[in-house]
Short mmCIF file of C-alpha atoms in Angstrom, two decimals:
data_model
loop_
_atom_site.label_atom_id
_atom_site.label_comp_id
_atom_site.label_asym_id
_atom_site.label_seq_id
_atom_site.Cartn_x
_atom_site.Cartn_y
_atom_site.Cartn_z
CA MET Z 1 52.99 36.54 60.58
CA ILE Z 2 50.16 38.47 62.73
CA ILE Z 3 50.55 41.97 61.08
CA ALA Z 4 51.20 40.10 57.49
CA LYS Z 5 47.83 38.87 57.94
CA SER Z 6 46.17 41.88 58.96
CA GLU Z 7 47.82 43.96 55.70
CA THR Z 8 46.81 41.44 53.90
CA ARG Z 9 42.81 42.07 55.08
CA ASP Z 10 43.18 45.67 54.77
CA ALA Z 11 44.91 45.35 51.53
CA GLN Z 12 40.97 43.57 50.78
CA LEU Z 13 38.95 46.08 52.76
CA LYS Z 14 40.24 48.78 50.11
CA LEU Z 15 39.41 47.03 47.47
CA LEU Z 16 36.04 46.40 48.69
CA ARG Z 17 35.47 50.00 49.37
CA TYR Z 18 32.45 51.86 47.45
CA GLN Z 19 33.38 53.52 44.46
CA LEU Z 20 31.81 56.81 43.68
CA ASN Z 21 29.72 55.53 40.49
CA PRO Z 22 30.44 57.98 37.54
CA HIS Z 23 27.13 58.33 36.17
CA PHE Z 24 25.82 59.25 39.32
CA LEU Z 25 28.01 62.44 39.05
CA PHE Z 26 27.38 63.37 35.62
CA ASN Z 27 23.68 63.05 35.68
CA THR Z 28 23.71 64.84 38.96
CA LEU Z 29 26.17 67.30 37.10
CA ASN Z 30 23.64 67.62 34.29
CA SER Z 31 20.42 68.29 36.65
CA VAL Z 32 22.37 71.24 38.40
CA THR Z 33 22.87 72.37 34.69
CA ALA Z 34 19.46 71.74 33.85
CA LEU Z 35 18.25 73.68 36.77
CA ILE Z 36 20.18 76.53 36.26
CA ALA Z 37 18.89 77.23 32.72
CA ALA Z 38 15.32 76.94 33.83
CA GLU Z 39 16.42 79.70 36.51
CA ARG Z 40 15.30 77.41 39.48
CA HIS Z 41 18.66 78.99 41.32
CA ASP Z 42 17.73 77.60 44.69
CA ASP Z 43 16.97 74.13 43.89
CA ALA Z 44 20.20 74.34 42.12
CA LYS Z 45 22.30 75.47 45.24
CA SER Z 46 20.62 73.25 46.86
CA MET Z 47 21.26 70.12 44.70
CA LEU Z 48 25.07 71.20 44.80
CA ALA Z 49 24.96 71.44 48.74
CA LYS Z 50 23.32 67.89 48.94
CA LEU Z 51 26.21 66.87 46.43
CA SER Z 52 28.84 68.00 48.51
CA ALA Z 53 27.76 66.81 51.53
CA PHE Z 54 27.49 63.41 50.13
CA LEU Z 55 31.34 63.55 48.47
CA ARG Z 56 32.61 65.25 51.68
CA PHE Z 57 30.94 61.94 53.43
CA SER Z 58 32.68 59.45 50.97
CA LEU Z 59 36.23 61.08 51.55
CA ASP Z 60 35.41 60.83 55.74
CA SER Z 61 35.01 57.68 55.18
CA ASP Z 62 37.73 56.97 53.52
CA GLY Z 63 40.45 54.85 55.83
CA LYS Z 64 37.40 54.56 58.11
CA TYR Z 65 35.81 50.90 58.00
CA VAL Z 66 32.63 51.90 60.27
CA VAL Z 67 30.50 54.76 60.98
CA SER Z 68 27.29 54.76 63.13
CA LEU Z 69 24.13 53.48 61.13
CA ASN Z 70 22.38 57.20 61.92
CA GLU Z 71 25.79 58.56 59.59
CA GLU Z 72 24.99 55.65 56.82
CA CYS Z 73 21.16 56.42 56.45
CA ASP Z 74 22.10 60.27 56.51
CA ALA Z 75 24.27 59.78 53.56
CA LEU Z 76 21.85 57.59 51.87
CA GLU Z 77 19.12 60.73 52.09
CA LEU Z 78 21.52 62.53 50.47
CA TYR Z 79 21.87 60.49 48.03
CA LEU Z 80 18.16 59.40 47.24
CA ASP Z 81 17.55 63.40 47.55
CA ILE Z 82 19.52 64.10 44.85
CA GLU Z 83 18.61 60.90 42.45
CA ARG Z 84 14.67 62.25 43.53
CA VAL Z 85 15.90 65.24 41.26
CA ARG Z 86 16.03 63.39 38.47
CA PHE Z 87 13.77 60.89 38.50
CA ALA Z 88 10.64 63.04 39.80
CA ASP Z 89 7.66 61.14 40.81
CA ARG Z 90 9.20 58.12 39.92
CA LEU Z 91 11.44 57.94 43.07
CA GLU Z 92 9.44 56.57 46.04
CA VAL Z 93 11.60 56.25 49.62
CA GLU Z 94 10.59 54.73 53.10
CA PHE Z 95 13.30 54.66 55.83
CA SER Z 96 12.03 52.84 58.91
CA ILE Z 97 15.11 52.62 61.55
CA ASP Z 98 14.69 51.58 65.25
CA PRO Z 99 16.37 54.27 67.29
CA ALA Z 100 17.66 51.62 69.57
CA VAL Z 101 19.98 50.61 66.65
CA SER Z 102 20.56 53.89 65.18
CA HIS Z 103 23.75 54.75 67.06
CA LEU Z 104 25.43 51.04 66.26
CA ALA Z 105 28.45 50.94 64.07
CA VAL Z 106 27.56 49.59 60.20
CA PRO Z 107 30.75 49.22 57.81
CA SER Z 108 30.73 52.70 55.99
CA PHE Z 109 29.11 52.78 52.66
CA LEU Z 110 28.00 49.46 53.11
CA LEU Z 111 24.09 49.61 51.92
CA GLN Z 112 24.93 52.67 49.40
CA PRO Z 113 25.96 49.89 46.53
CA LEU Z 114 22.59 48.36 47.27
CA VAL Z 115 20.30 51.35 47.00
CA GLU Z 116 22.00 52.23 44.09
CA ASN Z 117 21.42 49.06 42.61
CA SER Z 118 17.56 49.15 43.19
CA ILE Z 119 17.86 52.72 41.19
CA LYS Z 120 19.44 51.23 38.30
CA HIS Z 121 17.32 48.08 38.17
CA ALA Z 122 14.36 48.73 40.03
CA ILE Z 123 13.74 52.56 39.29
CA GLY Z 124 16.04 53.66 36.31
CA ARG Z 125 14.01 50.03 34.30
CA SER Z 126 10.14 50.83 35.12
CA GLU Z 127 8.31 53.32 33.23
CA GLU Z 128 6.06 54.14 36.31
CA GLY Z 129 9.08 54.06 38.96
CA GLY Z 130 8.74 52.05 42.23
CA LYS Z 131 9.88 52.49 45.77
CA ILE Z 132 12.79 51.44 47.60
CA ARG Z 133 13.08 50.75 51.66
CA VAL Z 134 15.91 50.60 53.93
CA SER Z 135 15.17 49.24 57.11
CA ALA Z 136 16.84 48.00 60.67
CA GLN Z 137 15.78 46.59 64.01
CA ALA Z 138 17.39 44.59 67.08
CA ILE Z 139 17.61 40.94 67.10
CA ASP Z 140 19.11 38.13 69.36
CA GLN Z 141 21.80 37.98 67.61
CA GLY Z 142 22.73 42.00 66.88
CA ILE Z 143 21.12 44.02 63.82
CA GLN Z 144 18.96 43.39 61.08
CA ILE Z 145 19.49 45.88 58.11
CA ARG Z 146 16.95 45.28 55.18
CA VAL Z 147 17.32 47.17 51.40
CA GLU Z 148 13.97 46.24 49.28
CA ASP Z 149 12.99 47.72 46.13
CA THR Z 150 9.62 46.88 43.56
CA GLY Z 151 11.56 45.49 41.39
CA ASN Z 152 10.84 45.98 37.39
CA THR Z 153 7.93 44.02 36.62
CA GLU Z 154 9.86 42.29 33.71
CA ALA Z 155 11.82 40.50 36.57
CA ALA Z 156 8.73 40.15 39.03
CA SER Z 157 7.13 38.28 36.52
CA ARG Z 158 9.87 35.79 36.60
CA GLY Z 159 10.08 34.36 39.76
CA ASP Z 160 12.19 33.09 42.67
CA SER Z 161 14.99 35.09 44.53
CA ALA Z 162 17.47 33.17 42.80
CA VAL Z 163 16.56 34.26 39.27
CA LEU Z 164 15.57 37.69 40.47
CA GLU Z 165 19.29 38.30 41.95
CA LYS Z 166 20.39 37.16 38.36
CA VAL Z 167 17.62 38.91 36.49
CA ASP Z 168 18.83 42.22 38.90
CA GLY Z 169 22.15 42.13 38.04
CA ALA Z 170 22.76 42.31 42.35
CA GLY Z 171 25.06 39.57 42.37
CA VAL Z 172 28.62 41.44 42.13
CA GLY Z 173 27.43 43.88 44.81
CA LEU Z 174 26.44 41.31 46.94
CA ARG Z 175 29.05 39.64 46.61
CA ASN Z 176 31.12 42.69 47.95
CA THR Z 177 28.81 42.81 50.74
CA ARG Z 178 29.55 39.05 52.04
CA GLU Z 179 33.15 39.70 51.75
CA ARG Z 180 32.87 43.07 53.45
CA LEU Z 181 31.10 41.37 56.75
CA LYS Z 182 33.02 38.30 56.87
CA ASN Z 183 35.97 40.46 56.46
CA LEU Z 184 34.91 42.40 60.07
CA TYR Z 185 32.29 40.27 61.40
CA GLY Z 186 33.61 36.80 60.45
CA ASP Z 187 30.56 33.86 61.01
CA SER Z 188 28.53 36.60 62.55
CA GLY Z 189 28.02 38.48 59.82
CA ASP Z 190 25.76 37.20 56.89
CA VAL Z 191 23.71 38.64 53.45
CA SER Z 192 21.33 36.90 51.67
CA SER Z 193 18.22 38.06 49.05
CA SER Z 194 14.80 37.19 48.87
CA ARG Z 195 11.73 38.49 46.88
CA SER Z 196 10.39 41.30 48.63
CA GLU Z 197 6.95 41.87 49.83
CA LEU Z 198 7.12 44.97 47.56
CA GLY Z 199 7.81 43.02 44.55
CA GLY Z 200 11.11 43.37 44.17
CA LEU Z 201 14.64 42.22 45.47
CA GLN Z 202 15.01 42.25 49.18
CA ILE Z 203 18.79 42.06 50.66
CA ASN Z 204 18.90 40.66 54.35
CA ILE Z 205 22.32 41.92 56.80
CA THR Z 206 23.03 40.51 59.76
CA MET Z 207 25.71 41.54 61.95
CA PRO Z 208 26.39 41.40 65.54
CA ALA Z 209 25.84 44.66 67.75
CA VAL Z 210 28.92 46.70 67.94
CA GLU Z 211 29.47 50.31 69.85
CA VAL Z 212 31.00 52.75 67.19
CA LEU Z 213 33.76 53.46 70.16
CA GLN Z 214 34.94 50.05 69.91
CA TYR Z 215 36.96 50.76 66.46
CA GLY Z 216 38.78 53.64 67.86
CA MET A 1 12.54 74.20 -0.61
CA ALA A 2 12.14 74.48 3.34
CA ASP A 3 15.52 73.94 5.46
CA ILE A 4 13.65 73.45 8.75
CA MET A 5 14.89 69.72 10.60
CA THR A 6 12.81 68.54 12.43
CA VAL A 7 13.54 66.71 15.42
CA ALA A 8 12.97 64.98 18.75
CA ILE A 9 14.00 64.30 21.80
CA VAL A 10 13.68 61.11 24.57
CA ASP A 11 15.32 61.10 28.05
CA ASP A 12 13.55 59.58 31.14
CA GLU A 13 14.39 62.37 33.15
CA PRO A 14 12.08 65.29 32.73
CA LEU A 15 14.41 67.58 33.79
CA SER A 16 16.57 66.76 31.44
CA LEU A 17 14.26 66.28 28.81
CA ASP A 18 13.26 69.78 29.31
CA TYR A 19 17.01 70.94 29.22
CA LEU A 20 17.75 69.50 26.28
CA LYS A 21 14.19 70.67 24.27
CA GLY A 22 15.54 74.48 25.38
CA ILE A 23 18.80 74.29 23.75
CA VAL A 24 17.22 72.60 20.45
CA ALA A 25 15.01 75.05 20.17
CA LYS A 26 17.42 78.06 20.44
CA VAL A 27 19.25 76.62 16.74
CA PRO A 28 18.14 78.26 14.17
CA ASP A 29 16.37 76.32 11.10
CA THR A 30 15.39 73.63 13.88
CA GLU A 31 12.14 72.59 15.35
CA VAL A 32 11.16 70.22 18.28
CA VAL A 33 8.36 68.43 17.62
CA GLY A 34 8.67 65.35 19.77
CA LEU A 35 9.06 64.97 23.53
CA TYR A 36 9.10 61.37 24.71
CA LYS A 37 9.71 59.80 28.44
CA ASN A 38 10.57 56.25 27.58
CA GLY A 39 11.31 54.09 23.96
CA ARG A 40 8.45 52.71 24.07
CA GLU A 41 6.33 55.83 23.78
CA ALA A 42 8.73 56.92 21.55
CA LEU A 43 8.75 53.83 19.02
CA THR A 44 4.41 55.01 19.04
CA GLY A 45 5.17 58.98 18.48
CA LEU A 46 7.78 58.44 15.72
CA LEU A 47 4.93 56.07 14.04
CA THR A 48 2.66 59.17 13.81
CA THR A 49 5.33 62.20 13.80
CA PRO A 50 8.58 61.43 12.04
CA VAL A 51 11.15 63.39 12.26
CA ASP A 52 14.84 64.32 11.10
CA VAL A 53 16.98 64.30 14.42
CA LEU A 54 16.29 61.71 17.24
CA PHE A 55 18.43 62.56 20.43
CA LEU A 56 18.29 59.67 22.49
CA ASP A 57 18.88 58.74 25.83
CA ILE A 58 20.67 55.29 26.43
CA GLN A 59 19.34 54.12 29.45
CA MET A 60 15.75 53.93 29.52
CA PRO A 61 13.18 51.71 31.00
CA GLY A 62 11.39 49.23 28.97
CA PHE A 63 13.38 49.92 25.24
CA ASN A 64 16.91 51.28 26.34
CA GLY A 65 18.07 53.70 23.13
CA PHE A 66 19.46 50.59 21.26
CA ASP A 67 15.92 48.88 21.24
CA VAL A 68 14.62 51.81 19.77
CA VAL A 69 17.04 52.03 17.18
CA LYS A 70 16.94 48.26 16.44
CA ARG A 71 13.33 48.79 16.46
CA LEU A 72 12.59 51.11 14.13
CA GLN A 73 12.96 50.62 9.87
CA SER A 74 16.01 51.93 8.84
CA ASP A 75 14.13 53.62 5.57
CA ALA A 76 12.12 55.68 7.91
CA MET A 77 15.21 55.98 10.53
CA PRO A 78 15.73 59.28 11.53
CA LEU A 79 19.25 60.64 12.23
CA ILE A 80 20.39 59.52 15.72
CA VAL A 81 22.58 61.66 18.15
CA PHE A 82 22.81 59.90 21.16
CA ALA A 83 22.98 61.45 24.22
CA THR A 84 23.78 59.94 27.49
CA ALA A 85 26.01 60.64 30.68
CA PHE A 86 28.86 58.41 30.29
CA ASP A 87 31.01 56.80 27.25
CA ASP A 88 30.65 53.17 28.05
CA PHE A 89 28.33 53.06 24.84
CA ALA A 90 30.31 55.23 22.62
CA LEU A 91 31.56 52.21 20.34
CA GLN A 92 28.10 50.48 20.16
CA ALA A 93 26.29 53.95 19.11
CA PHE A 94 28.94 54.48 16.54
CA GLU A 95 28.45 50.92 15.03
CA LEU A 96 25.01 52.05 14.55
CA HIS A 97 25.78 54.79 12.45
CA ALA A 98 24.87 57.51 14.99
CA VAL A 99 25.21 60.84 13.75
CA ASP A 100 27.12 61.96 16.80
CA TYR A 101 27.24 61.28 20.57
CA ILE A 102 26.68 64.05 23.61
CA LEU A 103 27.61 63.79 27.00
CA LYS A 104 25.87 64.77 30.14
CA PRO A 105 25.80 67.58 31.21
CA PHE A 106 24.70 69.16 27.74
CA GLU A 107 26.33 72.50 26.87
CA ASN A 108 24.77 74.37 23.83
CA PRO A 109 27.97 74.70 21.75
CA ARG A 110 28.43 70.98 21.29
CA VAL A 111 24.71 70.36 20.86
CA GLU A 112 24.77 72.94 17.92
CA GLU A 113 27.74 70.81 16.48
CA ALA A 114 25.94 67.68 16.90
CA LEU A 115 22.52 69.20 15.09
CA GLY A 116 25.43 70.82 12.68
CA ARG A 117 26.22 67.19 11.54
CA ALA A 118 23.32 66.13 11.34
CA ARG A 119 22.64 68.30 8.82
CA GLU A 120 25.27 67.49 6.69
CA ARG A 121 24.20 64.36 6.78
CA TRP A 122 20.28 65.46 6.47
CA LEU A 123 21.17 67.56 3.21
CA SER A 124 23.26 64.87 1.38
CA GLN A 125 20.42 62.17 1.61
CA ARG A 126 18.05 64.61 0.63
CA TYR A 127 19.71 64.96 -2.36
CA LEU A 128 19.95 61.58 -2.72
CA ASP A 129 16.00 60.97 -2.25
CA ASP A 130 15.39 63.43 -5.13
CA MET A 131 17.39 61.49 -7.33
CA GLU A 132 15.76 58.27 -6.58
CA ASP A 133 11.95 60.07 -7.04
CA ARG A 134 13.65 60.94 -10.54
CA ALA A 135 14.85 57.59 -11.63
CA ALA A 136 11.31 56.15 -11.00
CA GLU A 137 9.42 58.85 -12.93
CA SER A 138 12.07 57.57 -15.66
CA GLY A 139 11.85 54.07 -15.16
CA LYS A 140 15.22 53.83 -15.37
CA ALA A 141 16.55 51.09 -13.40
CA PRO A 142 20.35 51.98 -13.69
CA ALA A 143 19.91 54.89 -12.27
CA LEU A 144 18.88 53.13 -8.95
CA ALA A 145 21.77 51.03 -8.75
CA ALA A 146 23.69 54.25 -9.07
CA MET A 147 22.26 55.85 -6.56
CA GLU A 148 22.33 53.14 -4.38
CA ALA A 149 26.22 53.09 -5.03
CA ALA A 150 26.73 56.92 -4.24
CA ARG A 151 24.76 56.06 -0.97
CA VAL A 152 27.26 53.50 0.08
CA LYS A 153 29.68 56.32 -0.61
CA VAL A 154 27.88 58.92 1.77
CA GLY A 155 27.73 56.21 4.66
CA ALA A 156 24.03 55.97 4.39
CA ASP A 157 23.58 52.77 3.48
CA ALA A 158 24.74 48.95 3.41
CA LYS A 159 28.64 48.09 2.62
CA PHE A 160 28.05 44.74 1.32
CA SER A 161 29.58 41.85 2.73
CA GLY A 162 29.70 38.23 2.53
CA LEU A 163 27.08 35.27 3.26
CA SER A 164 27.48 31.74 2.61
CA ALA A 165 25.18 31.14 -0.66
CA ASP A 166 24.22 27.74 0.78
CA HIS A 167 20.48 27.30 -0.31
CA ILE A 168 18.85 25.99 3.59
CA ALA A 169 15.31 26.65 4.69
CA LYS A 170 16.75 28.12 7.33
CA LEU A 171 18.78 31.58 8.02
CA PRO A 172 21.39 31.12 9.80
CA ILE A 173 22.72 33.72 12.72
CA LYS A 174 25.86 33.86 14.31
CA ASP A 175 25.46 35.34 17.91
CA GLY A 176 28.80 35.71 19.51
CA GLN A 177 29.56 32.15 20.08
CA GLN A 178 26.27 30.51 18.78
CA THR A 179 24.56 30.02 15.55
CA VAL A 180 20.70 30.44 15.57
CA LEU A 181 18.46 28.68 12.82
CA LEU A 182 15.40 30.75 11.94
CA GLU A 183 12.89 29.50 9.87
CA TYR A 184 12.22 31.86 7.27
CA GLU A 185 8.29 31.74 7.76
CA MET A 186 9.42 32.73 11.58
CA ILE A 187 10.78 36.21 10.27
CA ASP A 188 8.05 39.38 10.22
CA TRP A 189 10.89 41.85 8.42
CA ILE A 190 13.64 42.74 7.29
CA ASP A 191 15.98 45.74 7.40
CA ALA A 192 19.37 46.94 6.51
CA ALA A 193 21.56 49.03 9.21
CA GLY A 194 24.78 50.60 8.39
CA ASP A 195 27.24 46.87 7.28
CA TYR A 196 24.33 44.85 8.78
CA MET A 197 20.61 43.23 8.49
CA CYS A 198 18.14 43.50 11.35
CA VAL A 199 15.93 40.33 11.35
CA HIS A 200 12.80 40.96 12.96
CA ALA A 201 10.99 37.78 14.34
CA GLY A 202 8.84 36.83 17.65
CA GLY A 203 9.23 40.60 19.16
CA GLU A 204 12.99 39.71 18.52
CA THR A 205 16.30 41.73 16.71
CA HIS A 206 18.61 39.46 15.47
CA ILE A 207 21.78 40.93 13.68
CA LEU A 208 23.33 39.84 10.66
CA ARG A 209 26.12 40.53 8.26
CA SER A 210 25.19 40.51 5.16
CA THR A 211 23.63 42.10 1.58
CA MET A 212 20.31 42.58 0.70
CA LYS A 213 20.87 41.50 -2.44
CA GLU A 214 22.74 38.04 -1.46
CA LEU A 215 19.79 37.98 1.47
CA GLU A 216 16.86 38.83 -1.21
CA GLN A 217 17.69 35.69 -3.18
CA ARG A 218 18.23 33.66 -0.56
CA LEU A 219 14.79 34.19 0.89
CA PRO A 220 11.48 32.35 -0.56
CA ALA A 221 8.99 34.02 -3.00
CA TYR A 222 7.04 35.61 -0.28
CA PHE A 223 9.18 38.01 0.76
CA ALA A 224 9.00 41.06 -0.89
CA ARG A 225 11.32 44.45 -0.99
CA ILE A 226 9.13 47.28 -0.13
CA HIS A 227 11.90 50.04 0.80
CA ARG A 228 15.39 51.15 -0.39
CA SER A 229 16.55 48.53 2.74
CA THR A 230 13.31 46.69 3.89
CA ILE A 231 12.23 43.40 2.84
CA VAL A 232 8.64 42.01 4.38
CA ASN A 233 7.18 38.90 4.88
CA VAL A 234 4.06 39.36 2.77
CA ASN A 235 2.49 36.73 4.68
CA ARG A 236 2.55 38.81 7.85
CA ILE A 237 0.68 42.08 5.93
CA GLU A 238 -2.62 42.67 8.00
CA ARG A 239 -3.60 46.34 6.42
CA VAL A 240 -2.34 48.50 4.09
CA GLU A 241 -2.66 52.12 4.34
CA GLY A 242 -2.08 54.34 1.39
CA LEU A 243 0.49 57.54 2.13
CA PRO A 244 0.69 60.95 -0.09
CA LYS A 245 3.07 60.52 -2.72
CA GLY A 246 2.84 57.22 -4.05
CA GLU A 247 3.79 55.64 -0.47
CA ALA A 248 2.18 53.48 1.74
CA LEU A 249 2.22 52.13 5.28
CA LEU A 250 2.07 48.60 6.02
CA HIS A 251 0.79 47.02 9.35
CA THR A 252 2.14 44.06 10.33
CA SER A 253 0.96 41.41 12.63
CA SER A 254 3.33 41.43 14.96
CA GLY A 255 2.39 45.35 15.32
CA SER A 256 5.26 47.23 13.34
CA ALA A 257 4.37 49.72 10.76
CA LEU A 258 6.47 49.67 7.58
CA LYS A 259 7.14 52.60 5.10
CA VAL A 260 7.00 51.06 1.43
CA SER A 261 8.22 53.42 -1.36
CA ARG A 262 6.44 54.49 -4.12
CA ASN A 263 9.71 52.68 -5.81
CA TYR A 264 8.80 49.71 -4.50
CA ARG A 265 4.77 49.89 -4.33
CA VAL A 266 5.00 47.15 -7.59
CA ALA A 267 6.13 44.80 -4.82
CA ILE A 268 2.91 45.04 -2.65
CA GLN A 269 0.66 45.78 -5.67
CA HIS A 270 -0.91 42.34 -6.27
CA LEU A 271 -1.79 42.30 -2.82
CA LEU A 272 -3.99 44.79 -3.49
CA ALA A 273 -5.57 43.78 -6.58
#
């Protein structure tokens, strides 16, 4: 009975796992081709190296439930470096990770879909671009992680966070995040959304402080 | 007769914009005259610098590629080649009568092929435009009708389908499960696109399946046909600008600029008297 239950959970976790976005892959390949055409060979090589590292991380994390917050952020930085070549000065990024929590465990690719969502709905839809901020700190119950963006002006002029969540299309992504946290941590993991002081969407995640080694 | 085809490219990624410009510039008898980094800039730029072919990215901030097509007057519409990373919009693109649909990463032969298709369409359209000019000179309405029939064959104009002939003061526009009833006086202008009529009202574009003729019969007298595929609400005209070759540009209170062809100029003549 216990085994059956854990198999179900396993299947659920697999279903909720991050899937590489084809738009990202084809846009990146287009950028590399464009760099080669412009004879910016070093930039092209560097972009391919980053894409390789990002793909390797996504393959390595296959079958792993958790990675350290540090590793998760490294992968995010690879991804954002690649996107910065595409969006040029339209994309600004800020990381603010408390060293006290950076070695702790987070579900692998937990933050990736949230950051992709910000790219798509805040940066991609603003002519002037915007900013994405990822921050993490220790709280009484464990870790608090935030992903925020400057939003797009259309949504920002509209109002509260419920509307914002709907307008920004974060609905499905958030449901997946909530499911994953619930599966791994039960009631001690949670995710919510609110209006960021940056003007856009703010996703707030709380989870217990767990060492990576405890997962074996 | 100059055979140079003019091209504009719209892409919100500077690197990609530059790359596609480089490929197009190498194709003979083709000239890139416009580079735009979003839909809004493109709509403004195309008014002063019209082009024959428009390479259009789909996912862009503000007005996306489809918004750009909907907002352009079909009589002044360049041939559209959609250019995007992933093919989940292909069907929509072809509904809008795009000439082609190219995917990232772009490659030279595929871009050349798209320009080849555009050239074919461009040449046959230009032939029809010449016919229209001759018809106007001899003042023969039947020739105009024949030309419109020919245009249907090359797929450049409306294929006519049914609309209920009921005469009510509002225009019913079916949108999924609901029908919007749009008051005639709310409409700014209307243009035909493929099998559809685009009804522009209050900054929005409603799509309606109908023919130009049926719609013309239905609308009150303050609507005038100003081009082969364009009808305007004359109450919305703020300024008329003369153009070469007997054409004119109408500026509407909603901020649109619409071309009036020489053949239909008589429709707005009384406004200028």
